[in-house]
XYZ file of C-alpha atoms in Angstrom:
381
model
C -31.042 11.356 21.016
C -27.106 11.479 20.789
C -27.273 12.932 17.584
C -28.481 16.354 19.461
C -27.100 15.643 22.494
C -23.381 15.376 22.709
C -23.233 19.096 20.135
C -24.261 22.411 20.762
C -23.002 25.510 18.943
C -20.678 22.968 17.391
C -18.865 22.035 20.510
C -18.778 18.725 22.755
C -21.153 19.068 25.349
C -20.114 16.648 27.862
C -18.037 12.808 27.911
C -19.058 10.357 25.634
C -17.386 7.104 25.040
C -15.610 6.091 21.921
C -15.812 2.410 20.028
C -12.858 2.687 17.456
C -11.897 -0.223 14.768
C -8.580 -1.036 12.822
C -8.935 -3.535 10.286
C -6.928 -2.245 7.288
C -4.205 -5.729 7.312
C -4.014 -8.529 9.549
C -4.535 -7.290 13.153
C -7.839 -7.187 14.327
C -8.002 -4.182 16.833
C -10.439 -2.548 19.163
C -10.315 -0.011 21.775
C -12.742 2.011 23.896
C -11.815 5.553 24.899
C -13.485 8.252 27.224
C -13.716 11.439 25.557
C -13.674 14.091 28.363
C -13.812 17.854 27.366
C -11.248 20.112 28.399
C -9.192 16.883 30.183
C -7.424 13.959 28.822
C -8.749 11.118 26.959
C -8.710 7.705 28.588
C -8.279 4.603 27.025
C -10.725 2.547 28.454
C -9.867 -0.807 27.170
C -7.933 -2.520 24.154
C -7.503 -5.188 22.401
C -5.814 -6.871 19.250
C -6.067 -10.466 17.677
C -3.280 -10.722 14.949
C -3.511 -13.380 12.325
C -0.527 -15.645 12.053
C 1.241 -15.478 8.926
C 4.240 -17.620 9.667
C 3.833 -20.796 7.892
C 1.991 -18.749 5.030
C 5.215 -16.157 5.055
C 3.261 -13.346 4.209
C -0.281 -11.731 4.298
C -2.879 -13.826 2.396
C -5.494 -11.291 2.063
C -8.243 -13.660 1.771
C -7.017 -15.341 5.188
C -6.278 -11.957 6.767
C -10.403 -11.401 5.784
C -11.602 -14.121 7.463
C -9.465 -13.387 10.741
C -11.175 -10.142 10.831
C -14.753 -11.761 10.816
C -14.109 -14.345 12.984
C -12.423 -12.283 15.133
C -13.593 -8.961 15.605
C -16.956 -8.953 16.800
C -16.148 -11.424 19.772
C -13.789 -8.944 20.822
C -16.232 -5.738 20.953
C -18.607 -8.113 22.273
C -16.098 -8.857 25.584
C -15.528 -5.224 25.557
C -18.804 -3.959 26.407
C -19.752 -6.588 28.649
C -16.689 -6.013 30.699
C -17.147 -1.931 30.846
C -20.861 -2.626 30.626
C -21.880 1.108 28.426
C -22.777 1.691 24.935
C -19.841 4.098 22.777
C -21.564 7.105 21.598
C -19.330 7.080 18.868
C -18.164 4.675 16.321
C -14.842 5.624 14.428
C -12.860 2.592 11.952
C -10.430 2.809 9.527
C -11.865 3.763 5.818
C -8.589 3.176 4.382
C -6.210 2.994 2.831
C -5.558 -0.516 3.331
C -6.765 -4.543 1.704
C -10.088 -4.215 0.495
C -10.983 -7.199 1.968
C -9.870 -6.254 5.497
C -10.993 -2.376 5.640
C -14.637 -3.934 4.341
C -14.302 -6.159 7.608
C -14.328 -3.872 9.989
C -15.754 -0.844 8.257
C -18.920 -2.596 7.258
C -19.576 -3.714 11.060
C -19.029 -0.512 12.292
C -21.497 0.695 9.790
C -23.689 -2.079 11.140
C -23.347 -0.728 15.031
C -23.710 3.406 13.899
C -27.243 1.773 13.031
C -28.153 0.008 15.375
C -27.643 2.376 17.958
C -28.195 5.857 16.188
C -24.183 7.394 16.763
C -22.244 8.558 14.453
C -19.383 7.126 12.287
C -16.369 8.986 11.596
C -14.205 6.757 8.580
C -10.839 7.102 9.104
C -7.719 7.513 6.739
C -5.334 4.860 8.802
C -1.932 6.927 7.983
C -3.564 9.999 9.960
C -4.414 7.851 12.366
C -0.833 7.351 12.583
C 0.772 10.220 12.768
C -1.484 11.318 15.199
C -1.149 9.262 17.529
C 1.274 11.613 20.465
C -1.279 14.200 20.397
C -3.483 11.349 22.043
C -1.122 10.929 25.240
C -1.090 15.197 24.860
C -4.487 15.653 24.870
C -3.964 17.128 21.613
C -1.675 19.648 23.029
C 1.438 18.542 21.054
C 2.658 17.931 18.678
C 0.887 21.365 16.825
C 0.000 22.333 13.870
C 1.998 22.470 11.880
C 4.292 19.649 12.160
C 6.408 16.700 10.511
C 5.928 13.023 10.409
C 7.706 10.270 8.862
C 5.174 7.171 7.889
C 7.223 3.952 8.192
C 5.833 0.753 7.976
C 5.194 -2.571 6.227
C 3.020 -0.782 3.221
C 3.991 2.779 3.537
C 6.648 5.213 3.713
C 6.291 8.878 3.579
C 7.363 11.907 4.796
C 3.999 14.436 5.601
C 3.337 17.810 6.178
C 0.686 18.731 8.634
C -1.088 21.767 8.605
C -4.094 20.470 10.671
C -5.528 17.989 10.848
C -7.204 17.836 7.453
C -4.246 19.240 5.532
C -1.472 17.324 4.440
C 0.919 17.626 2.060
C 3.524 14.523 1.416
C 7.159 15.759 1.334
C 8.645 12.553 0.031
C 7.305 9.187 -1.137
C 8.854 5.834 -1.839
C 8.846 5.348 -5.607
C 9.036 1.435 -5.219
C 8.271 -0.261 -1.698
C 8.126 0.098 1.615
C 10.796 0.555 4.326
C 9.096 -2.254 6.462
C 8.570 -4.503 3.036
C 12.196 -4.352 2.564
C 13.498 -5.172 6.083
C 11.061 -8.102 5.977
C 12.343 -9.671 2.903
C 16.065 -9.324 3.684
C 15.534 -10.697 6.984
C 13.279 -13.559 5.412
C 16.381 -13.838 2.975
C 18.768 -14.130 6.362
C 16.273 -17.238 8.141
C 14.211 -14.859 10.145
C 10.920 -16.280 10.935
C 7.805 -14.628 12.573
C 4.449 -12.737 11.990
C 6.783 -9.171 11.774
C 9.630 -9.997 9.889
C 11.046 -6.856 10.312
C 11.132 -6.617 14.329
C 12.438 -9.949 14.765
C 15.350 -8.653 12.606
C 15.844 -5.835 15.137
C 15.858 -8.221 17.867
C 17.700 -10.713 15.890
C 21.263 -8.836 14.952
C 21.057 -7.578 18.397
C 21.035 -10.618 20.304
C 24.322 -11.731 19.621
C 26.835 -12.431 22.277
C 29.314 -9.796 23.572
C 32.533 -9.743 20.963
C 30.970 -12.388 19.025
C 32.802 -12.583 15.547
C 32.289 -13.287 12.015
C 33.854 -13.808 8.652
C 31.620 -11.257 6.960
C 34.749 -9.385 4.622
C 35.135 -5.870 5.326
C 34.737 -4.468 1.948
C 31.086 -6.064 1.714
C 28.523 -2.809 1.962
C 25.399 -1.679 0.809
C 24.002 0.597 -1.654
C 22.755 4.149 -0.678
C 20.231 4.625 -3.570
C 19.128 7.310 -5.808
C 22.210 8.767 -5.496
C 24.256 7.185 -8.569
C 22.359 10.091 -11.323
C 21.850 13.283 -11.638
C 19.186 15.167 -10.290
C 18.659 12.101 -8.484
C 21.003 13.019 -5.266
C 18.538 15.821 -4.350
C 15.374 13.886 -5.667
C 13.067 14.145 -1.980
C 12.113 9.796 -2.505
C 13.013 6.928 -1.012
C 13.579 3.267 -2.908
C 14.022 0.125 -1.430
C 13.749 -1.891 -4.559
C 17.524 -2.110 -4.896
C 18.874 -3.657 -0.891
C 17.360 -6.919 -1.758
C 18.645 -7.363 -5.003
C 22.308 -6.010 -3.460
C 21.731 -8.568 -0.340
C 21.590 -11.271 -3.426
C 24.570 -10.307 -5.250
C 26.639 -10.568 -1.935
C 25.397 -14.189 -1.537
C 26.204 -15.071 -4.610
C 29.872 -13.256 -4.594
C 31.014 -14.180 -1.640
C 28.690 -16.990 -0.120
C 27.570 -19.321 -3.360
C 24.254 -17.979 -3.015
C 23.329 -19.749 0.334
C 22.798 -17.026 2.990
C 21.178 -19.898 5.270
C 24.069 -22.080 5.591
C 26.171 -19.480 7.365
C 27.070 -19.908 10.896
C 24.502 -17.373 12.801
C 27.092 -15.021 13.632
C 27.903 -14.218 9.640
C 24.269 -13.828 9.479
C 23.502 -11.818 12.405
C 26.678 -9.098 10.812
C 25.191 -9.491 7.083
C 21.349 -8.299 9.060
C 23.090 -5.514 10.676
C 24.501 -4.301 8.054
C 21.598 -4.290 5.925
C 19.261 -2.930 8.478
C 22.012 0.152 8.927
C 21.739 0.531 4.875
C 18.021 0.297 4.863
C 18.085 2.761 7.609
C 20.262 5.373 6.596
C 18.947 5.360 3.404
C 15.292 6.350 5.053
C 17.230 9.391 7.002
C 19.920 10.974 4.462
C 16.388 11.108 2.005
C 14.453 12.695 4.690
C 17.216 15.392 5.089
C 16.601 16.024 1.449
C 13.026 16.434 1.512
C 13.028 18.693 4.802
C 15.732 21.116 2.815
C 13.884 20.779 -0.751
C 10.413 21.932 1.099
C 12.346 24.739 3.364
C 10.928 23.541 6.935
C 11.626 25.794 9.522
C 12.390 23.436 12.593
C 12.418 26.309 14.781
C 8.558 26.134 14.704
C 7.950 22.425 13.626
C 7.889 19.269 15.550
C 8.863 15.612 14.142
C 6.382 12.364 14.091
C 7.794 8.968 13.872
C 5.168 6.640 13.211
C 4.256 3.097 12.044
C 5.657 0.222 13.097
C 9.107 0.770 11.971
C 8.967 3.732 13.711
C 9.526 0.972 17.461
C 13.053 0.195 15.531
C 15.901 1.730 17.938
C 18.246 2.036 15.166
C 15.689 4.473 12.867
C 15.618 6.335 16.157
C 19.139 6.733 16.851
C 20.109 7.772 13.091
C 17.435 10.425 13.092
C 18.631 12.115 16.312
C 21.740 11.609 15.100
C 21.322 13.373 11.588
C 18.261 15.032 12.767
C 18.394 16.380 16.512
C 19.814 19.949 15.706
C 16.771 20.945 13.764
C 13.475 19.388 15.234
C 12.023 17.845 18.791
C 11.042 14.878 18.217
C 7.952 12.301 19.063
C 8.972 9.725 19.197
C 5.314 6.870 20.534
C 5.937 4.294 22.833
C 6.878 1.465 20.611
C 3.239 -0.835 21.281
C 1.570 2.322 19.924
C 3.868 2.204 16.760
C 1.986 -0.880 15.543
C -1.484 -1.058 13.809
C -3.964 -0.211 16.286
C -7.131 0.824 17.490
C -6.452 3.572 19.747
C -4.878 5.813 16.507
C -8.182 5.151 14.671
C -9.946 6.465 17.846
C -8.457 9.566 18.509
C -7.815 10.501 14.978
C -11.581 10.273 14.668
C -12.081 12.117 17.839
C -9.897 15.046 16.201
C -12.109 14.950 12.769
C -15.469 14.763 14.785
C -14.571 17.945 17.092
C -11.893 20.047 14.927
C -13.180 19.335 11.674
C -16.923 18.692 12.456
C -16.736 15.863 10.063
C -18.284 12.745 10.470
C -19.340 9.742 7.760
C -22.682 9.001 5.447
C -23.206 5.538 6.147
C -23.143 5.004 2.270
C -19.559 5.565 2.466
C -17.547 2.711 0.867
C -14.126 1.587 1.483
C -11.024 3.406 0.377
C -7.871 0.925 -1.122
C -5.859 3.610 -2.590
C -6.522 7.103 -0.525
C -3.910 9.586 -0.845
C -3.436 11.385 2.308
C -3.380 14.630 0.632
C -6.834 13.924 -0.304
C -8.097 13.378 2.599
C -11.160 15.134 1.684
C -11.451 14.505 -1.590
C -13.487 11.142 -1.141
C -17.213 11.376 -1.069
C -19.552 10.962 1.947
C -18.039 13.461 4.256
C -20.697 14.974 6.533
C -20.505 18.558 7.667
C -22.133 18.963 11.621
């Protein structure tokens, strides 16, 4: 049987194939990976179906669950029919995320594990994000320990990773995530789409050369956690004040109606609010790194999560931290939720940590990354 054939003395004995499934939110994503011992992994196939949330104006959990239930099985079926082999390891997102979405993917993965009699690894979604660059270097870079900024619509945290299973949060958001705030501000400015934060970046960069605007120069946005003793050097992020600041500006300068502004004015407002949000993020990263006394000479820096694709964020990090770190910026297409990251994280957990997941495991909606091994149903092999 596979369970004996793939392992001997704790090491991988031959090539094997991995089916990865990611359904933590609104993307039904699957991937096939060929794992080659002592060689680089090979992405054989990767497919994603994303829920259309434009009309709803956001993600409705029940719609996301139905989307996964409708699309996931056909995606896997087509992938396996095209590639004509059976995977020997299943990796699927166990948490954190929306329970309905997680259950659709994780329960399907458990069924395949039973049907094929192959191991299952339940993967932490955020661990998948921060390990993504290691897929493309066959686990060589970034080397442990390294620092990751996980910036997405659901999470904003700075993490120090000592190994595949040891992660310490250096800074977290005290309210909402950076991606969520970019979405909210973009929506206020009339930006529409499935990924409003991404469309906001495109919108502010789409103006013609020399475009004029009538936004007052004195209209500026805040850098939160700066105005009280003990908060300036507090290693945390706060994004909720930005939407209030935008609405206050709208009432003060534009009679509360931003949508009536000319496109050039809305673009300039979007440019300013996006820069303010991302500058706050970077400035607080710097505070957290100083507080944690991280040695940059021996530490790499990974930017991951959906907001990691933002070019302004990348340039601000390089501008303010370039003297400190070697940066690892994944290709933008691998920054958003995807099954490749789940497959690679599962491989690292399976090979390096010798872990797999018991079939009695349940989804975990809230799963702190620094408590990766504290949940039940891990099996050591």
